[in-house]
Coordinates of N, CA and C in Angstrom, one line a residue:
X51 N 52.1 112.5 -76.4 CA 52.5 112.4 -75.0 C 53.3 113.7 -74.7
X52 N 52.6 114.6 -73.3 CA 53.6 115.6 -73.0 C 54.8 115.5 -72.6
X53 N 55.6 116.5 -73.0 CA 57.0 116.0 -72.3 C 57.0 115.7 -70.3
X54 N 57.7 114.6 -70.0 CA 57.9 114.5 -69.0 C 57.0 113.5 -68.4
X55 N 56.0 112.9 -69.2 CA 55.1 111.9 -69.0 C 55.5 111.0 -69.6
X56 N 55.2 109.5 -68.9 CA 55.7 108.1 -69.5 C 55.2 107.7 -69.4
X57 N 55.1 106.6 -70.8 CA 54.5 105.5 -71.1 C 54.0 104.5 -70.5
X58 N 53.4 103.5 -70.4 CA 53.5 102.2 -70.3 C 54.9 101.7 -70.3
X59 N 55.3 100.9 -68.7 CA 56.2 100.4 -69.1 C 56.5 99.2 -69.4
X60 N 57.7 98.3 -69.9 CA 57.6 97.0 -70.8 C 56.9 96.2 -70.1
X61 N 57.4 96.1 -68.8 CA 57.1 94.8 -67.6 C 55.4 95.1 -67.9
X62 N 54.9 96.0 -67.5 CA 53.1 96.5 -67.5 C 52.8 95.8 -68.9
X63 N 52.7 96.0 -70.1 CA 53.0 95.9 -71.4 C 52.8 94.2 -71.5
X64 N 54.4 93.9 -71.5 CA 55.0 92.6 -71.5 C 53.6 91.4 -70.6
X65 N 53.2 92.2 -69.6 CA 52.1 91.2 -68.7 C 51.0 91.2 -69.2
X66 N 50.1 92.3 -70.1 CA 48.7 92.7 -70.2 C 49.0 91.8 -71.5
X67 N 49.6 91.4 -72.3 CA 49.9 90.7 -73.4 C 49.9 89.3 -73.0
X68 N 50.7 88.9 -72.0 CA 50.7 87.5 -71.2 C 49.3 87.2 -70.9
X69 N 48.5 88.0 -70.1 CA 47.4 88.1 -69.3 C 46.4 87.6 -70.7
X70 N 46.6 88.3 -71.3 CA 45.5 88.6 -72.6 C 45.7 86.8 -73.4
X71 N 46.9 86.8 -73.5 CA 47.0 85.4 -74.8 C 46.2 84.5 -73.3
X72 N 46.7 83.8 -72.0 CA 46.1 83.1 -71.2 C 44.5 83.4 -71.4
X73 N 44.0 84.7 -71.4 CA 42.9 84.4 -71.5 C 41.9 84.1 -72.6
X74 N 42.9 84.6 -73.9 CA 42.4 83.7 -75.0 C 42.4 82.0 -75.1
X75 N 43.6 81.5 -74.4 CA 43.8 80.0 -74.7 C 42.9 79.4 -74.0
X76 N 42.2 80.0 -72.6 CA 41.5 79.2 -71.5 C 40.0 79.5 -72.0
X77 N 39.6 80.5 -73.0 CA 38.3 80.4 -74.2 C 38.8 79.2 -75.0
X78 N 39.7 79.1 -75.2 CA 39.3 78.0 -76.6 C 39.2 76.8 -76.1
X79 N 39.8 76.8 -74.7 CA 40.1 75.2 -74.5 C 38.7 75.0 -73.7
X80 N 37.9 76.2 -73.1 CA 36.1 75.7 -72.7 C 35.3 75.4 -74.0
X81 N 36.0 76.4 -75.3 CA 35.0 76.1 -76.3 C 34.9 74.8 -76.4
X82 N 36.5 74.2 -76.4 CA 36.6 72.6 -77.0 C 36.2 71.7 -76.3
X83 N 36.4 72.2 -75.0 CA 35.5 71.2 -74.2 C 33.8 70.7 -73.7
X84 N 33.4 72.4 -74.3 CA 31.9 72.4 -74.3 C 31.5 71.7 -76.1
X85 N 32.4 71.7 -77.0 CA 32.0 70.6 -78.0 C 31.9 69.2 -77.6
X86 N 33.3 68.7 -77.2 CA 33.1 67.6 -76.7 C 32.5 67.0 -75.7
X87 N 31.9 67.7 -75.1 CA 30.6 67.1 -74.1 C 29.5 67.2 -74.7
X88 N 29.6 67.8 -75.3 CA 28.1 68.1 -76.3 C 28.3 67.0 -77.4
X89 N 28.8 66.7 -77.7 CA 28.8 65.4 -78.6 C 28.9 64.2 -77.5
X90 N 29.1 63.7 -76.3 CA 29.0 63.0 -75.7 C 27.7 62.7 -74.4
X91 N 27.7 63.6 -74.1 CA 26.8 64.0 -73.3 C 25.0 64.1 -73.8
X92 N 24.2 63.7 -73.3 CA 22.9 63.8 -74.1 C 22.6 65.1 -73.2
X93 N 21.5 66.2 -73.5 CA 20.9 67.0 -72.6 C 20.7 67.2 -71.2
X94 N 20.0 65.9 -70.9 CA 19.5 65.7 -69.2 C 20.3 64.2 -68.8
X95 N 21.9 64.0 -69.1 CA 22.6 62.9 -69.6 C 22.9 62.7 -68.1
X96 N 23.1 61.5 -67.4 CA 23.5 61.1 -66.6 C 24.9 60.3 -66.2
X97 N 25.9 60.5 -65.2 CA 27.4 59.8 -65.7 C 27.7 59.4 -64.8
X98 N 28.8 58.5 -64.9 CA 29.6 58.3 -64.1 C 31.0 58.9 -64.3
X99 N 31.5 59.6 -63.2 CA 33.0 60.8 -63.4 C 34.0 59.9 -62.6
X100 N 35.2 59.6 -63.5 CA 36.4 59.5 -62.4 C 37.2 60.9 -63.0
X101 N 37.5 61.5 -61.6 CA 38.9 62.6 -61.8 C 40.5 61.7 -61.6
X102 N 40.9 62.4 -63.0 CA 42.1 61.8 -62.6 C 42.2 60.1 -62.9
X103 N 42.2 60.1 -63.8 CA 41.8 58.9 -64.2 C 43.2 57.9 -65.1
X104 N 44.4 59.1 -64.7 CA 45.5 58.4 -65.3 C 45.3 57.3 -66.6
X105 N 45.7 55.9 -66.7 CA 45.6 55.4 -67.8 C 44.3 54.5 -68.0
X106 N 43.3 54.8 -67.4 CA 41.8 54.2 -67.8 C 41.7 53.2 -67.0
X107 N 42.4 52.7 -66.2 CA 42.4 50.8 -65.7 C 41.4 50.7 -64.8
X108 N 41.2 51.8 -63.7 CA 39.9 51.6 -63.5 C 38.4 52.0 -63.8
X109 N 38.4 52.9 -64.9 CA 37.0 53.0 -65.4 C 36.8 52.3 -66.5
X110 N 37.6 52.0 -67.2 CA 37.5 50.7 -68.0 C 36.9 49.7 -67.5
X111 N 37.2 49.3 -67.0 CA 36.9 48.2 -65.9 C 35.6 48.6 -65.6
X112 N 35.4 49.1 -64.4 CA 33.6 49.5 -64.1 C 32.9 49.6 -65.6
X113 N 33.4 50.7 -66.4 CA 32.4 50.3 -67.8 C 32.4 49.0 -68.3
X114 N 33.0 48.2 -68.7 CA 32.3 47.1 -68.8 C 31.8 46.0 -67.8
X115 N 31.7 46.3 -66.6 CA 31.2 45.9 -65.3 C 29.5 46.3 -65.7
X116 N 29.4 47.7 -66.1 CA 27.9 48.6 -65.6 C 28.0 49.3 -67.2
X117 N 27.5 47.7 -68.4 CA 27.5 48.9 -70.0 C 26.0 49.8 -69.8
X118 N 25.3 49.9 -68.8 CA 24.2 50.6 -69.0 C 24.5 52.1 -68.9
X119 N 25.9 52.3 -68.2 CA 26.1 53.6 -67.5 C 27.2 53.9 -67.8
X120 N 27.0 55.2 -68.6 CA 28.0 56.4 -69.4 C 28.8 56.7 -68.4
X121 N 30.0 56.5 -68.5 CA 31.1 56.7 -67.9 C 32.3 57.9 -68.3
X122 N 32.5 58.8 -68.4 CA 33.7 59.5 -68.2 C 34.8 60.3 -67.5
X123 N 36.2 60.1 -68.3 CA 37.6 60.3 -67.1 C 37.6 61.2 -67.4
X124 N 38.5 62.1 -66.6 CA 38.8 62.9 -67.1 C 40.7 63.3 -66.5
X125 N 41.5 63.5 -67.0 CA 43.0 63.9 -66.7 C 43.7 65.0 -67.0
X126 N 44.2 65.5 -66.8 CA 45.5 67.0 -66.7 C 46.7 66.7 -67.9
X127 N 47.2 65.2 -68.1 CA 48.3 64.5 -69.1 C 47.7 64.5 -70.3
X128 N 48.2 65.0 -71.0 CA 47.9 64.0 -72.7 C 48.3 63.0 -72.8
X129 N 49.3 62.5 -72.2 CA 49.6 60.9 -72.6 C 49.1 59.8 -72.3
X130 N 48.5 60.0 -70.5 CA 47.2 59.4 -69.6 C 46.2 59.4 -71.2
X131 N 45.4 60.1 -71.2 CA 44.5 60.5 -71.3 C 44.3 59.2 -73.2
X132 N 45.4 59.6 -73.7 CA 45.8 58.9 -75.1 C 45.8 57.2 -75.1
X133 N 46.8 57.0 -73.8 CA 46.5 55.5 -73.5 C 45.2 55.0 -72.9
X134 N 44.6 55.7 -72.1 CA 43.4 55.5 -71.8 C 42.2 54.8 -73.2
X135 N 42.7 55.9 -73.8 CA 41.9 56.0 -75.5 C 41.8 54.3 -76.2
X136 N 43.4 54.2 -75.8 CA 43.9 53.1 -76.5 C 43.1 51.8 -75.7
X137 N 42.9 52.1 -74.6 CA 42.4 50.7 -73.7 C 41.0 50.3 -73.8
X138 N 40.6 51.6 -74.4 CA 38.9 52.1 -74.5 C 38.7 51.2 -75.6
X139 N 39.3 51.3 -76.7 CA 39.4 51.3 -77.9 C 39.2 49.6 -78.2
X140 N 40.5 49.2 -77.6 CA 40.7 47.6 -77.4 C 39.3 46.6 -76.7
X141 N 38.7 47.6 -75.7 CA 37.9 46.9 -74.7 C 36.6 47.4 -75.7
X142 N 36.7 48.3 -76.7 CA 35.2 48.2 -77.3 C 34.3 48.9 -76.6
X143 N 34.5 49.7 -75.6 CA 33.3 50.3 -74.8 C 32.7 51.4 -75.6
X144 N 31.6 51.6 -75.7 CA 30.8 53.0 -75.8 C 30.6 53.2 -75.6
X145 N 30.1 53.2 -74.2 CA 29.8 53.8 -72.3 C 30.9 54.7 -72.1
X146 N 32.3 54.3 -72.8 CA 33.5 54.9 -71.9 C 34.0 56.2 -72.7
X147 N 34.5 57.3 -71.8 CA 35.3 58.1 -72.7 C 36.5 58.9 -72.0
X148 N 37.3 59.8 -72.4 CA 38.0 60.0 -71.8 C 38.6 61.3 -72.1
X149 N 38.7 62.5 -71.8 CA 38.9 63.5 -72.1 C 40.2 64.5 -71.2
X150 N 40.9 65.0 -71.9 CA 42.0 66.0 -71.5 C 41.0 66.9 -70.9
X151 N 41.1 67.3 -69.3 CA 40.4 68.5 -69.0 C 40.9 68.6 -67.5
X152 N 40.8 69.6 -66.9 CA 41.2 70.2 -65.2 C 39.6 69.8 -64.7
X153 N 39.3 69.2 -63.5 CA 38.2 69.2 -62.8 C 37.4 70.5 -62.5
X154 N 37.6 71.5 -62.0 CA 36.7 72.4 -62.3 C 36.7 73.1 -63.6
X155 N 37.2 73.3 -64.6 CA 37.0 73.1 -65.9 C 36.1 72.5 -66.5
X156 N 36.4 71.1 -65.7 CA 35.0 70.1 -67.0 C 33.5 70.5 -65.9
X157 N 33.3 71.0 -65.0 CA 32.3 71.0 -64.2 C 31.8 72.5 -64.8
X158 N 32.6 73.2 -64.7 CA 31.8 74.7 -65.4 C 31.4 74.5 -66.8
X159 N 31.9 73.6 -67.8 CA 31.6 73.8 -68.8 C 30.2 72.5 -69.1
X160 N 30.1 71.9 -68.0 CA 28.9 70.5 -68.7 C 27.5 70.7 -68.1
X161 N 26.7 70.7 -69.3 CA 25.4 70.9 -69.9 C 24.7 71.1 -68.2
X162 N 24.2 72.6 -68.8 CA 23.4 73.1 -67.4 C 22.3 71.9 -67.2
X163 N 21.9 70.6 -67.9 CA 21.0 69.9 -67.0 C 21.9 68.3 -66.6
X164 N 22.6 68.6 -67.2 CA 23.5 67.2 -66.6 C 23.8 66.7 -65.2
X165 N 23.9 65.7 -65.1 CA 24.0 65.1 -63.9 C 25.0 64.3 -63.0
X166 N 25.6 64.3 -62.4 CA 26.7 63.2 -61.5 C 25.9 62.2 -61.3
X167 N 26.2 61.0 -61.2 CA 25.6 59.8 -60.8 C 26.7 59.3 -59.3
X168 N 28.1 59.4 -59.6 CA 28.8 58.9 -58.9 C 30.5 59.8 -59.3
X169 N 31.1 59.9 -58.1 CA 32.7 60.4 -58.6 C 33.3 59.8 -58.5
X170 N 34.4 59.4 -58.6 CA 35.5 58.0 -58.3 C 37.0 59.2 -58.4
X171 N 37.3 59.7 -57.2 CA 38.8 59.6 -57.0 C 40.3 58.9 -56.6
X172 N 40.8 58.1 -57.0 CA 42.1 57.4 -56.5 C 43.1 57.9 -57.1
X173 N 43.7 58.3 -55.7 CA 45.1 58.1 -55.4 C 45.6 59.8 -56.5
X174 N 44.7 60.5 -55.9 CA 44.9 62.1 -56.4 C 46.9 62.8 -55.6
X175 N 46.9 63.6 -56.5 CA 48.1 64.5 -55.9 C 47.9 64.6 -54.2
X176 N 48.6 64.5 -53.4 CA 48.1 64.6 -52.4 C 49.0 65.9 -52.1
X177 N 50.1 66.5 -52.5 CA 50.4 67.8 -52.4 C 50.9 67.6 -51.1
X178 N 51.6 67.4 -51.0 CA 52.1 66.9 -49.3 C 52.9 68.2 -48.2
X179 N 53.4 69.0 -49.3 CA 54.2 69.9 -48.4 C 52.6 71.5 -48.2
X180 N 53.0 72.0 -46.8 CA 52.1 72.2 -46.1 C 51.6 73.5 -47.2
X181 N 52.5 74.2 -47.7 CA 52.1 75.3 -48.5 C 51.5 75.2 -50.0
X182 N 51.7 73.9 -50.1 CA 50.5 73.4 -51.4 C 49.3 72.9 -51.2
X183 N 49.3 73.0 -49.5 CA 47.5 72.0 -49.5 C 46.3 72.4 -50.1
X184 N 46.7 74.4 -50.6 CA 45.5 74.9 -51.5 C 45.1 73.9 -52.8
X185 N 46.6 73.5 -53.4 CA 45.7 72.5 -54.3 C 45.2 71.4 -54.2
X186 N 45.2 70.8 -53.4 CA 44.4 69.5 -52.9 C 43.1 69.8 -53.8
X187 N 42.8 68.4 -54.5 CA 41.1 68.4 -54.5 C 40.1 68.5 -53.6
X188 N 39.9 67.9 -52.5 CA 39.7 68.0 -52.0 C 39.2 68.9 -50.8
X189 N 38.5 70.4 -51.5 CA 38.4 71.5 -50.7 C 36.5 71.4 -50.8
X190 N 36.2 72.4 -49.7 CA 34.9 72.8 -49.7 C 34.4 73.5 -51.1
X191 N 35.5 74.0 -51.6 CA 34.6 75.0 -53.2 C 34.5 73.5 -54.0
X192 N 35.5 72.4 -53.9 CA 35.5 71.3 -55.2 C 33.9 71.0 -54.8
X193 N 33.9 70.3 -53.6 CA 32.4 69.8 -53.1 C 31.5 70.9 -53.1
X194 N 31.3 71.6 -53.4 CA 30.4 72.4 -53.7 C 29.6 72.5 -55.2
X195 N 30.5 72.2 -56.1 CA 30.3 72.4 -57.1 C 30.0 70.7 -57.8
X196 N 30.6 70.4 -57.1 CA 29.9 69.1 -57.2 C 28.7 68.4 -56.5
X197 N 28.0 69.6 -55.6 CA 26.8 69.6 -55.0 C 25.9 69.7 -56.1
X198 N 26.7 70.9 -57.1 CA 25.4 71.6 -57.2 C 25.1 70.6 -58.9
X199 N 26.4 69.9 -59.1 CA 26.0 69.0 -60.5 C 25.6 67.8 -60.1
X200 N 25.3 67.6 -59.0 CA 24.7 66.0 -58.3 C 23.3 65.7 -58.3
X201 N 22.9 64.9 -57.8 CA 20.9 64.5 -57.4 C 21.9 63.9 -56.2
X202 N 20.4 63.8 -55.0 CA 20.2 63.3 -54.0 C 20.9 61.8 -54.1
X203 N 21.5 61.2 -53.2 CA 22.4 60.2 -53.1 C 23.1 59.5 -53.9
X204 N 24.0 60.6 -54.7 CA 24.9 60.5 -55.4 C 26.0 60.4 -54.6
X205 N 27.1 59.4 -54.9 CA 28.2 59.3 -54.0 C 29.7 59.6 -54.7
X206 N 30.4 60.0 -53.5 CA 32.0 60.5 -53.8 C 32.6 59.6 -53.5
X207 N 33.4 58.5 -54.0 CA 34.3 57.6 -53.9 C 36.1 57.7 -53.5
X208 N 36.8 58.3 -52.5 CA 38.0 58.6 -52.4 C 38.8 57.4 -51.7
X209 N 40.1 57.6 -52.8 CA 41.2 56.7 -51.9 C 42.0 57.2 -52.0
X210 N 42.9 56.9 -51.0 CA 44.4 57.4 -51.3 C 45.1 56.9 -50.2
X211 N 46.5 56.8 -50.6 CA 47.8 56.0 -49.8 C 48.4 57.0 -48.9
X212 N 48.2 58.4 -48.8 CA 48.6 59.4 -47.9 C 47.6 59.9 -46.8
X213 N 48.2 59.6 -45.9 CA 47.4 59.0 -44.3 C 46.6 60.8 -44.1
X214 N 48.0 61.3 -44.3 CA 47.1 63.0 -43.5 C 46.1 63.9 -45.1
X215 N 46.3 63.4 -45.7 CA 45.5 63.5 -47.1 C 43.8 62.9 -47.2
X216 N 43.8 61.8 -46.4 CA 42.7 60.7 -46.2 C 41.8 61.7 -45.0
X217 N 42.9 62.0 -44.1 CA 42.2 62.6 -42.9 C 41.5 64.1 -43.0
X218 N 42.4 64.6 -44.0 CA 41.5 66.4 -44.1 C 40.4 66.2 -45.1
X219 N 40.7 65.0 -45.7 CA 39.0 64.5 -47.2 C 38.1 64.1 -46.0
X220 N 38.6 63.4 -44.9 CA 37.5 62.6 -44.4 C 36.7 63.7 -43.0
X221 N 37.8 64.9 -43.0 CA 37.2 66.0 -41.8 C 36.3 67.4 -43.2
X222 N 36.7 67.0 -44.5 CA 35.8 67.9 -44.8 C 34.9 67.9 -45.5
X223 N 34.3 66.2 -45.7 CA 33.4 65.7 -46.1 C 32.6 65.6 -44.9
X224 N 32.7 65.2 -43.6 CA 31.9 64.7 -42.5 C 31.4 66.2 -42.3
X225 N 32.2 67.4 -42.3 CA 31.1 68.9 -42.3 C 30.6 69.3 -42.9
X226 N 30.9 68.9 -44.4 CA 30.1 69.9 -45.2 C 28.5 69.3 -45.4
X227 N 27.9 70.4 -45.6 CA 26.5 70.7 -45.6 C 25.5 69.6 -46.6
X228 N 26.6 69.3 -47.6 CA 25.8 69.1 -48.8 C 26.0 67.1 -48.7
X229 N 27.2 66.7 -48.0 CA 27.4 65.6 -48.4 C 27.6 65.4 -46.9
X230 N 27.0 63.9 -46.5 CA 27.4 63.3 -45.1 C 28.3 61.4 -45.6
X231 N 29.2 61.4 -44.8 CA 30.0 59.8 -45.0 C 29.0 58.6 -44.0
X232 N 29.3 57.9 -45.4 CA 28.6 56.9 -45.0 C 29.1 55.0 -45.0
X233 N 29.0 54.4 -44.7 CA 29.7 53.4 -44.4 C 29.1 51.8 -45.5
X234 N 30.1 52.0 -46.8 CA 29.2 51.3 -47.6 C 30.8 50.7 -48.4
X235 N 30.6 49.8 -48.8 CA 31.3 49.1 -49.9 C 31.3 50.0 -51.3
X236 N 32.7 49.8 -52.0 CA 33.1 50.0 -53.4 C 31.7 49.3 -54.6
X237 N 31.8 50.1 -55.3 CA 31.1 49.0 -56.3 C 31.5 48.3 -57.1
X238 N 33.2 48.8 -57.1 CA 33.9 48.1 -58.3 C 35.2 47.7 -57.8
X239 N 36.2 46.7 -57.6 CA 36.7 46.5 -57.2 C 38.2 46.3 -57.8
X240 N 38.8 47.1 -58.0 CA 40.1 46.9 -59.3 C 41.3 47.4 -58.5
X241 N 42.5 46.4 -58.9 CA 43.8 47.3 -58.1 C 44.6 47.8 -59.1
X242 N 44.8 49.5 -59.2 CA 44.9 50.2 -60.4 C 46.6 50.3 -60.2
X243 N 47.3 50.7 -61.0 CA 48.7 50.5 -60.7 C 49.1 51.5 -59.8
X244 N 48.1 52.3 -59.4 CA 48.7 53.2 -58.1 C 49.0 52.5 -56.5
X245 N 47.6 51.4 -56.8 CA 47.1 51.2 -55.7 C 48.3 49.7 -55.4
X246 N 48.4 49.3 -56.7 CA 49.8 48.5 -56.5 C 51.0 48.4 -56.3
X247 N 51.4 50.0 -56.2 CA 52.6 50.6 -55.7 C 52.2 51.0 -53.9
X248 N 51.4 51.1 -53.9 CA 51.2 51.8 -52.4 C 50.8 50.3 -51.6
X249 N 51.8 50.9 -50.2 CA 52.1 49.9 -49.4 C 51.1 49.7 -48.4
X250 N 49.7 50.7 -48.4 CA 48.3 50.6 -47.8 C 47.6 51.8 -48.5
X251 N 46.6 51.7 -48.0 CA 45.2 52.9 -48.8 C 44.6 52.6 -47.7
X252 N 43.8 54.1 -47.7 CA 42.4 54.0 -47.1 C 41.3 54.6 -47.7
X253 N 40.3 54.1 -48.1 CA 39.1 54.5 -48.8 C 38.0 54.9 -48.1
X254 N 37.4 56.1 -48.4 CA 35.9 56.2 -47.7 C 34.5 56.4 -48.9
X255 N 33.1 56.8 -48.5 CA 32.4 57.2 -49.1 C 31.6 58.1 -48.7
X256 N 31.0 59.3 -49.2 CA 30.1 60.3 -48.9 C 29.2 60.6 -49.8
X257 N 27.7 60.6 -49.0 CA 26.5 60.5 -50.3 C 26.3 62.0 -49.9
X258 N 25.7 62.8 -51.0 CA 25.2 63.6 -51.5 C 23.4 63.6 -50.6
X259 N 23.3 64.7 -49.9 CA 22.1 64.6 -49.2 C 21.0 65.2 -49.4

């Protein structure tokens, strides 16, 4: 180095190192997730998804309601996700599974011919203060990508106890392109302990078109 020219400095340094380990952990954690769908998942496998699936109570339930139809949760908690295991386990399902994974995470990494059958969200983060509403689920890129893992009248299942949460799922399902709301009954009918802390819900549906 000539005199009077500088280095790299720490902060620059200190981040390309941060940057770098993040992007090694977010490889290992698709590798592990692309095993574990690969050991669950058949090729051209067909499923039923709840996001957010906290401790199992309601896809437990629907899987042994529907043992014909492969069911999996998916959650952000390890300890959700563990008790869930536990409930699986007790109830004997093989239909059922339940995996530590972020929703667009488990959607990029599952088998290019796989398929949605149905999505089941209750009682998601509703992110209530106005400068978090980017994380809502509920955006046009989520539904998109769960366009493009769907077949023709596949349905999105949403509830939730937060009134202005209910209203931007239900103004940006009714526009988008790929899914229209439609006016249809639950298939399964369970009161999960969210839904028994909350003092009302409103539920809709939108098929996949």
């Amino acid at each position: 180095m000539h005199a009077g020219e500088r280095g790299p400095s720490r902060a620059r340094v200190d981040n390309e190192a941060r940057t770098a380990e993040h992007l090694e952990r977010m490889a290992r954690r698709r590798a592990a997730l692309r095993g574990e769908l690969a050991g669950i998942l058949p090729p051209t496998g067909e499923f039923i998804w709840e996001v957010g699936c906290g401790h199992g109570h309601f896809l437990t339930t629907y899987a042994r309601a529907h043992p014909d139809a492969l069911c999996l949760g998916i959650d952000i908690i390890r300890e959700r996700i563990e008790r869930a295991e536990r409930k699986k386990d007790r109830a004997g399902l093989s239909n059922l599974h339940f995996l530590l994974a972020e929703a667009r995470l488990f959607l990029g990494e599952l088998p290019p011919a796989a398929k949605i059958l149905a999505v089941f969200i209750l009682f998601p983060d509703p992110w209530p203060k106005k400068r978090h509403h980017k994380h809502r689920l509920m955006q046009p890129e989520f539904l998109d990508a769960v366009a493009e893992r769907a077949g023709q009248g596949t349905r999105i299942y949403f509830r939730t106890d937060h009134e202005p949460y209910f209203l931007q799922a239900e103004t940006v399902l009714s526009t988008h392109p790929a899914w229209h709301l439609a006016d249809e009954t639950w298939p399964c009918v369970v009161e999960t302990v969210f839904q028994q802390r909350a003092a009302r819900h409103r539920s809709l549906v939108a098929v996949r078109r």
